Short mmCIF file of C-alpha atoms in Angstrom, two decimals:
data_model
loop_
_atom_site.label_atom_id
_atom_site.label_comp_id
_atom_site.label_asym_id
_atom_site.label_seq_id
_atom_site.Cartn_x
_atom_site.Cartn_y
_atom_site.Cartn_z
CA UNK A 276 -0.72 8.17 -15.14
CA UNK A 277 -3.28 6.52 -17.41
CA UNK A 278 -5.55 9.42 -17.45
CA UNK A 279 -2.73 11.84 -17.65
CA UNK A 280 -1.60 10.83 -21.03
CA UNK A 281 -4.75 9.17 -22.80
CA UNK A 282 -6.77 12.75 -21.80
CA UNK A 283 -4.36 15.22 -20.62
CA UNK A 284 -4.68 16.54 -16.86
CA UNK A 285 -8.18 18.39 -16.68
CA UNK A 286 -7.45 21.17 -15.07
CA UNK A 287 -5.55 24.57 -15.79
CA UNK A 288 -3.59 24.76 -11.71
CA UNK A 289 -4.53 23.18 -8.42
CA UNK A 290 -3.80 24.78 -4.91
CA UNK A 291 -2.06 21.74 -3.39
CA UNK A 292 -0.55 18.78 -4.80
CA UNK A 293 0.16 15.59 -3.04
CA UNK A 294 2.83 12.86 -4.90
CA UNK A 295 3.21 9.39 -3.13
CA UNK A 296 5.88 7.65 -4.87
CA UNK A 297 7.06 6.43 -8.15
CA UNK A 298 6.95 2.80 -8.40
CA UNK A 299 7.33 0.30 -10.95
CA UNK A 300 3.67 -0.05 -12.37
CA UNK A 301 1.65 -0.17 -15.69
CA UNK A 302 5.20 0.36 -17.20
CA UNK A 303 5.42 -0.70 -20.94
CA UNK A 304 2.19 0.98 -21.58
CA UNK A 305 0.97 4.53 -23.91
CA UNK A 306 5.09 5.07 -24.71
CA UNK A 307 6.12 5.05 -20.49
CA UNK A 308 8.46 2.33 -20.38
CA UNK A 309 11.31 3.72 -17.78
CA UNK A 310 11.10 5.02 -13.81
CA UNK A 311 12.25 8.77 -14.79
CA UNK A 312 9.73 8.96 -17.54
CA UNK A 313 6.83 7.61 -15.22
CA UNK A 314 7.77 10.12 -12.76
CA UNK A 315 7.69 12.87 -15.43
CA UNK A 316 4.14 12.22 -15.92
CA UNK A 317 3.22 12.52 -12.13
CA UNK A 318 5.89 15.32 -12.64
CA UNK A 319 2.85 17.26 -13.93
CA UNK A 320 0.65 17.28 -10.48
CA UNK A 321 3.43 19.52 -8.91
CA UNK A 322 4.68 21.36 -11.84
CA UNK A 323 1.08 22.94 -12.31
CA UNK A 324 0.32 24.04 -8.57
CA UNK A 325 0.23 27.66 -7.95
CA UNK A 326 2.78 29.66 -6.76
CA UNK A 327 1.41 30.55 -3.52
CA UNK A 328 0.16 27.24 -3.16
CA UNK A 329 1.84 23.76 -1.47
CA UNK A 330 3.60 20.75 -3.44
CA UNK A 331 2.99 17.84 -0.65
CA UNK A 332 6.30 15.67 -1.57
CA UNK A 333 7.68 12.09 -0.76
CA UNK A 334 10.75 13.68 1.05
CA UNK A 335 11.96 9.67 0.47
CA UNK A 336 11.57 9.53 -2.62
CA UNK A 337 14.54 10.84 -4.91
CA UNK A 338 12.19 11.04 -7.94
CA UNK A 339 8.97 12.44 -6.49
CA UNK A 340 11.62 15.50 -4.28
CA UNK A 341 13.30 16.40 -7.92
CA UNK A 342 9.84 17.29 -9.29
CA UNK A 343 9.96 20.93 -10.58
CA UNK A 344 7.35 22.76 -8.76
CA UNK A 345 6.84 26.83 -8.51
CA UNK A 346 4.95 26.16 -5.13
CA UNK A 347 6.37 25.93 -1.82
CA UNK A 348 7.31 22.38 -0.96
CA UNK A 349 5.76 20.41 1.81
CA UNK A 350 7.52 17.16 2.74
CA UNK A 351 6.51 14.13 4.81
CA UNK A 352 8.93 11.38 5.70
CA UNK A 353 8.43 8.70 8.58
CA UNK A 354 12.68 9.98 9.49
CA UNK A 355 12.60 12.97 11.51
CA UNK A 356 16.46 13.04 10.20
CA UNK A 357 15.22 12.97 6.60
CA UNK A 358 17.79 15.05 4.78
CA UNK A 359 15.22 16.49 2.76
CA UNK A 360 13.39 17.53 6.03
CA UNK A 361 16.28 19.97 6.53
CA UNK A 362 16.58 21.22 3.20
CA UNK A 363 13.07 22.07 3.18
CA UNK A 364 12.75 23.63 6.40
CA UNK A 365 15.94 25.95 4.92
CA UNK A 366 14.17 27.00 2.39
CA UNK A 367 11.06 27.94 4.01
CA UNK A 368 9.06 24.90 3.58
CA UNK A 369 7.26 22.56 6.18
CA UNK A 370 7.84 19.04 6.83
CA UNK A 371 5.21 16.33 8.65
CA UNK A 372 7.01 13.58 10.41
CA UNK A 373 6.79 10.98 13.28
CA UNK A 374 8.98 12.33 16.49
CA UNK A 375 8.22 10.17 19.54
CA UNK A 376 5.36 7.65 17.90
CA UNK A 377 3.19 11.03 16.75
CA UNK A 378 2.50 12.86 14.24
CA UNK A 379 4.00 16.05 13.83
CA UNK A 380 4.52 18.54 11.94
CA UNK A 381 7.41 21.41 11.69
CA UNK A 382 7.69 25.00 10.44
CA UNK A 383 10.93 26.90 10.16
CA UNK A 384 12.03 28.31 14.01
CA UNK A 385 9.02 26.72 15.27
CA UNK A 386 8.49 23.86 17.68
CA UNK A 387 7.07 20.44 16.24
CA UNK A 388 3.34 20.32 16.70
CA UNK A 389 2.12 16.86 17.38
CA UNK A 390 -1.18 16.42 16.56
CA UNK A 391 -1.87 12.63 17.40
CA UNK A 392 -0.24 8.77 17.60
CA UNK A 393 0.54 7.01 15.03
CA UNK A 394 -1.20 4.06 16.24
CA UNK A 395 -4.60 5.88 16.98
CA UNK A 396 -4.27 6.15 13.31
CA UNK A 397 -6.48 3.04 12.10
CA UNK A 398 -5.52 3.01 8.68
CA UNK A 399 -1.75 2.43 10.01
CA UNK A 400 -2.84 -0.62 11.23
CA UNK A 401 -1.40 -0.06 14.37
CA UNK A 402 1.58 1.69 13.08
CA UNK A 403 2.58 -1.21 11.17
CA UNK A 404 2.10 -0.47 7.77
CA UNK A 405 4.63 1.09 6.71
CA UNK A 406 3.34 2.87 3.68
CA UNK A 407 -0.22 3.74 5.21
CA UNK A 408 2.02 5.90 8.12
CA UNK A 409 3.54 7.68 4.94
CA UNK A 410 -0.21 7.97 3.27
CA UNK A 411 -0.86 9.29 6.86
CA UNK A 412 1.72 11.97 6.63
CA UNK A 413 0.63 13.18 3.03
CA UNK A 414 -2.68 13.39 3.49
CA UNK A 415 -2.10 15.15 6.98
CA UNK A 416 0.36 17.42 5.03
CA UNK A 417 -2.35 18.28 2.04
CA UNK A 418 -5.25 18.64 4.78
CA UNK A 419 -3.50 21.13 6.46
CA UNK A 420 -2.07 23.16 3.55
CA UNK A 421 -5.50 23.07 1.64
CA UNK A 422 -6.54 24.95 5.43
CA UNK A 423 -8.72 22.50 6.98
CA UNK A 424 -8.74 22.96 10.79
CA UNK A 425 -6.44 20.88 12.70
CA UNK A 426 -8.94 19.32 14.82
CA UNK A 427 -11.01 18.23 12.01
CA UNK A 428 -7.60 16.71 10.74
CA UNK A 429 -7.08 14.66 13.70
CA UNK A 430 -10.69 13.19 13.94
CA UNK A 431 -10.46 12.32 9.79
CA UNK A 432 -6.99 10.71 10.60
CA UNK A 433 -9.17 8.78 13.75
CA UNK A 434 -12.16 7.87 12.38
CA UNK A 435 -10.83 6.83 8.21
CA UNK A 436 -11.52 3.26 8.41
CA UNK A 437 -9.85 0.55 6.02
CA UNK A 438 -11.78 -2.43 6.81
CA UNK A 439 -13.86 -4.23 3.65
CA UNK A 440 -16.91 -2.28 4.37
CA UNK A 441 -15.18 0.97 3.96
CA UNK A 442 -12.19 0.80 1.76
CA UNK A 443 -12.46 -2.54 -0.19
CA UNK A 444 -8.78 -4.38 -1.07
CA UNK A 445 -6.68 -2.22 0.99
CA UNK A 446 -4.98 -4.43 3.90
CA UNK A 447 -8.95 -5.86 4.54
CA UNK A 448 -7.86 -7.99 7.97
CA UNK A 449 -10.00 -10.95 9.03
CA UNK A 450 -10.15 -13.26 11.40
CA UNK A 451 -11.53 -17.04 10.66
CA UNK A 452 -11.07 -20.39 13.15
CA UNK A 453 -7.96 -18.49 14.57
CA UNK A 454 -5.99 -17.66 10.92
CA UNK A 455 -5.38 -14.02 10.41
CA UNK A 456 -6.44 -13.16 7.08
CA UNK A 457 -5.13 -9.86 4.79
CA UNK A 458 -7.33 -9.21 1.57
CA UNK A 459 -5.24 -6.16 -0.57
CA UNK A 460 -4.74 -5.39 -4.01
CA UNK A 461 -1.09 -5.56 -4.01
CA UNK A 462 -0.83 -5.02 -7.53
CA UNK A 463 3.05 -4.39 -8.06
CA UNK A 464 5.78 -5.15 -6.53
CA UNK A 465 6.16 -2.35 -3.55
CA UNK A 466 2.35 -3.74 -3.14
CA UNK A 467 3.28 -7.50 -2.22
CA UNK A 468 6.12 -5.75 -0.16
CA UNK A 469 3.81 -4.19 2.02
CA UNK A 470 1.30 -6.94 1.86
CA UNK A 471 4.25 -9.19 3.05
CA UNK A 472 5.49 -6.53 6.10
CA UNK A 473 1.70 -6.30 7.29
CA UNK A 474 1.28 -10.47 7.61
CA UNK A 475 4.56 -10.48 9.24
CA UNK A 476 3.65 -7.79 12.01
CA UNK A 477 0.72 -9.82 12.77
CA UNK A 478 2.07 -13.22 12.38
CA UNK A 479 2.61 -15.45 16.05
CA UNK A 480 5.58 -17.15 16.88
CA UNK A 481 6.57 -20.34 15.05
CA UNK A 482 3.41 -20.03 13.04
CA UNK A 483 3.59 -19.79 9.00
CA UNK A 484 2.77 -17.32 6.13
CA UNK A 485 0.63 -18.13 3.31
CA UNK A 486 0.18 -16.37 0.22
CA UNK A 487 -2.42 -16.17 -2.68
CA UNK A 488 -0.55 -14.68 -5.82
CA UNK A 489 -2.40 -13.26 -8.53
CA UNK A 490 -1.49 -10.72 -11.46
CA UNK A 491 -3.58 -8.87 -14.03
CA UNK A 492 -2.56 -9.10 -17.31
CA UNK A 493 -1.47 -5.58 -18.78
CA UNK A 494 2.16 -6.11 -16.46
CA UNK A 495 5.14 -6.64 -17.84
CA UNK A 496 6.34 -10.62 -17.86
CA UNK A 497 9.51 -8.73 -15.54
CA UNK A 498 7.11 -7.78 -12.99
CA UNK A 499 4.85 -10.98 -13.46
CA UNK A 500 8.22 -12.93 -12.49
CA UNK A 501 9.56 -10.52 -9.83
CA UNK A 502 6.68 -10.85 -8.09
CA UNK A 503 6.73 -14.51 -8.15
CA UNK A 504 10.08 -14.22 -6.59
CA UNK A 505 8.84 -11.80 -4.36
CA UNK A 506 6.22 -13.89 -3.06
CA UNK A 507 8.30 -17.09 -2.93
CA UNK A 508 11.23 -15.51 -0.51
CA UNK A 509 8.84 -14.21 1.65
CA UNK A 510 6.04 -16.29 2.68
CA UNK A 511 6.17 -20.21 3.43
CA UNK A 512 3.46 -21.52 0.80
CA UNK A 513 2.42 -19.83 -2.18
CA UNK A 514 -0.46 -20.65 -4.00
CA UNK A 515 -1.80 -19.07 -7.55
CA UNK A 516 -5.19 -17.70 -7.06
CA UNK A 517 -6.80 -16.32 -11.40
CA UNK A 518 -8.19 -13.13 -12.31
CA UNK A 519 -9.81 -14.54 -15.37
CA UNK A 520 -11.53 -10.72 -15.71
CA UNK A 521 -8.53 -9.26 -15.57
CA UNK A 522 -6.06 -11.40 -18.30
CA UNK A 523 -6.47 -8.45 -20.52
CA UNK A 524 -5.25 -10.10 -23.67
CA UNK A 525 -2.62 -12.74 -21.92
CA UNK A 526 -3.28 -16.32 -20.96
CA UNK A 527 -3.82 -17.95 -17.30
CA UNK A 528 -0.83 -20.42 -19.23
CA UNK A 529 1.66 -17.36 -19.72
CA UNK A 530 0.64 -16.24 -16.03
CA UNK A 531 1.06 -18.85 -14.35
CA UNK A 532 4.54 -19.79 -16.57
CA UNK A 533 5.90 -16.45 -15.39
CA UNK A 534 4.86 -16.52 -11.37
CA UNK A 535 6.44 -19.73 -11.30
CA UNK A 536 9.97 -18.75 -13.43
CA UNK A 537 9.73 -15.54 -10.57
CA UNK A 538 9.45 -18.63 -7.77
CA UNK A 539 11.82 -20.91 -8.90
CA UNK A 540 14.63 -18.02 -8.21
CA UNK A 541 14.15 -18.43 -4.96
CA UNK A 542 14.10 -22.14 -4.93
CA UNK A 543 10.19 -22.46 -4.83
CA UNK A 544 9.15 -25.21 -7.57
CA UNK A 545 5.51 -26.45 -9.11
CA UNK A 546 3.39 -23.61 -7.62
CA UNK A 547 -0.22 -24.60 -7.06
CA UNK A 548 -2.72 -22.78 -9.56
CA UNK A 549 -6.65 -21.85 -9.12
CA UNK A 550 -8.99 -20.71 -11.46
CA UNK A 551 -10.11 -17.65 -8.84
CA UNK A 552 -8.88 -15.75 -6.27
CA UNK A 553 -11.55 -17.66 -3.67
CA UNK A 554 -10.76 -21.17 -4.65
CA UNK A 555 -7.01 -20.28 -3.87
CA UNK A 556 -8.07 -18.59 -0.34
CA UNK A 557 -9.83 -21.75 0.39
CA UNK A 558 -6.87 -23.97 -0.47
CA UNK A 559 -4.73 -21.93 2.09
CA UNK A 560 -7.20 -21.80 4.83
CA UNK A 561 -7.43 -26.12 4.56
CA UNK A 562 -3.60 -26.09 5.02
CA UNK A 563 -3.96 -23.16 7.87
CA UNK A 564 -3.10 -23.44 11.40
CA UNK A 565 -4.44 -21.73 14.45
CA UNK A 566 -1.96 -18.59 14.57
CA UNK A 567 -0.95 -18.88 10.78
CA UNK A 568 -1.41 -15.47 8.49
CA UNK A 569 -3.07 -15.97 5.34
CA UNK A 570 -2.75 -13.13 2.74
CA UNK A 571 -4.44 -12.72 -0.60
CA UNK A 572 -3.38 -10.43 -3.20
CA UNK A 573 -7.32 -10.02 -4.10
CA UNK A 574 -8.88 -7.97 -6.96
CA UNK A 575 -11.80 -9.67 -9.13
CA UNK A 576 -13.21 -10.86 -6.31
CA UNK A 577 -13.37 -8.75 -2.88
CA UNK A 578 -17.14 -8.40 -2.38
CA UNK A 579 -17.69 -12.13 -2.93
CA UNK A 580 -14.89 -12.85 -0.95
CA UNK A 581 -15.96 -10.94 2.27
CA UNK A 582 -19.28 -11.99 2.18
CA UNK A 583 -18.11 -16.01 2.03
CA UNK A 584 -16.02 -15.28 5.12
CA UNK A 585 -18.70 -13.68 7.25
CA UNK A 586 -20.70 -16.55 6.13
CA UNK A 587 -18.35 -19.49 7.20
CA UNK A 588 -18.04 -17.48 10.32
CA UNK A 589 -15.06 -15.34 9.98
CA UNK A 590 -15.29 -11.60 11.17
CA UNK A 591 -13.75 -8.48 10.60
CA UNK A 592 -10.83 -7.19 12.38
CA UNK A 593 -11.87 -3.74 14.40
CA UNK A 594 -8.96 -1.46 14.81
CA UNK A 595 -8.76 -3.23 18.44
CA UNK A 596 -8.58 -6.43 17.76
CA UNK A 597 -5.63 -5.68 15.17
CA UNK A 598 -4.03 -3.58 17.76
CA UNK A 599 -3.79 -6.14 19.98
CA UNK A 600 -2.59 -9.03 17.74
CA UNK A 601 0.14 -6.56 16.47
CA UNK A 602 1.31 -6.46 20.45
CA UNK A 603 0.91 -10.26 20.86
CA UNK A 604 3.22 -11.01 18.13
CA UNK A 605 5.85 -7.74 19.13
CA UNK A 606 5.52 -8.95 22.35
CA UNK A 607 6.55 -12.49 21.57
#
């Protein structure tokens, strides 16, 4: 979006185009202040794609479908039933889905062709994130159109790892003295959503979920508060954890003011406030339980903050160890 209208798109067409979602984020900024004119920004990515070439759409996604596009549409939804699946597939256009717990994909009067599970997919975390089974789909859907061989599809789908050593802030899991702990950006509201779904897919039974909340400053004081709210309703203690590189021209005062207006909605008073994003993950892990999920909505400080955890004695979840506390707490 940013780079879109501060220096134009770079590029004359593209071959395949891949659009995720239009959320609300960085609204209020260079003139973009509503959903529909965010999404006709991204609208661009599609609109320039060749003819001959693939638009990889959020079939989900009312705004990202309705982009004009004079490629063929490709569509990926996590509902075989997607209506836009079938209106796709009329008009020529293929479709990746999940049928059955795999990936698949389907072609006009063809059979679906799986091509692996879901939950061999690490960066699904098991299947349970939500949107990292769609970012699955699209970037299975854009692989495949671009003409990369399907087997090298399936081992990039196996072997893309999202653990802090190889994709920093995105759903980082660790364990440390038996807490569970989640270090993502999380940086708008769908982001705490997910952040929120993942520590509840991992959390054990009668055991308690604790969030750091933290916001840079170029947000909108709506989304500042909704996430407090958001954070408030969904976790049972919520601490506020400073990203005093990131206040971009607003005060921790106004921040914090905000967050706490956001958790008072939901009945949530006098919410705890840290200068950084580690002294806030240290607060929670003193009030932490064996069994407890501790996320942190971490930005300024990921490097710093992986390294202290290894160093206290912590470790990093392998795609096995998540697997199985994602069955210990489905199976409770």
């Amino acid at each position: 979006r940013g780079g879109i209208l501060l220096k134009g798109i770079g590029l004359v067409s593209n071959d395949v185009s891949v659009v995720t979602n239009v959320t609300a984020d960085h609204l209020g900024l260079q003139g973009i202040d509503t959903l529909d004119q965010l999404a006709e920004v991204k609208g661009v990515v599609p609109r320039i794609t060749k003819r001959h070439g693939w638009a990889v759409l959020n079939g989900d996604d009312p705004r990202v479908l309705a982009m004009p596009t004079p490629a063929r549409r490709w569509v990926f939804s996590r509902n075989p039933g997607s209506p836009a699946i079938r209106e796709v597939l009329t008009e020529g256009g293929h479709a990746t889905t999940v049928l059955d717990g795999q990936i698949c994909v389907l072609r006009p009067g063809q059979d679906p062709e799986a091509l692996l599970p879901v939950a061999d997919v690490p960066m699904t975390l098991a299947g349970l994130s939500r949107f990292n089974v769609e970012n699955a789909l699209a970037a299975t859907s854009a692989a495949l159109a671009i003409g990369i061989d399907r087997g090298d599809v399936i081992e990039g789908l196996q072997t893309f790892r999202t653990d802090a050593e190889h994709n920093p802030g995105r759903m980082n899991f660790f364990t440390f003295n038996d807490v569970s702990i989640v270090l993502d950006l999380a940086h708008n509201e769908a982001g705490l959503e997910a952040l929120i779904e993942i520590m509840r897919g991992v959390v054990e039974p009668e055991r308690r979920l604790l969030l750091g909340l933290g916001v840079v400053g170029d947000r909108t004081e709506e989304l500042i508060t909704n996430l407090g709210e958001i954070a408030a309703k969904g976790c049972d203690t919520v601490v506020i954890g400073h990203k005093l590189r990131y206040l971009r021209g607003r005060t921790v005062e106004d921040l914090e003011a905000w967050m706490r207006t956001g958790a008072a909605r939901a009945g949530v008073h006098g919410l705890p406030a840290y200068e950084t994003e580690l002294a806030a993950l240290q607060a929670l892990l003193q009030q932490a339980q064996p069994g407890d999920v501790v996320g942190l909505m971490c930005h300024a400080q990921l490097g710093e903050i992986a390294d202290w955890l290894i160093a206290q004695g912590g470790r990093a979840d392998t795609p096995d160890v998540l697997r199985e506390k994602v069955r210990r707490a489905h199976s409770a």
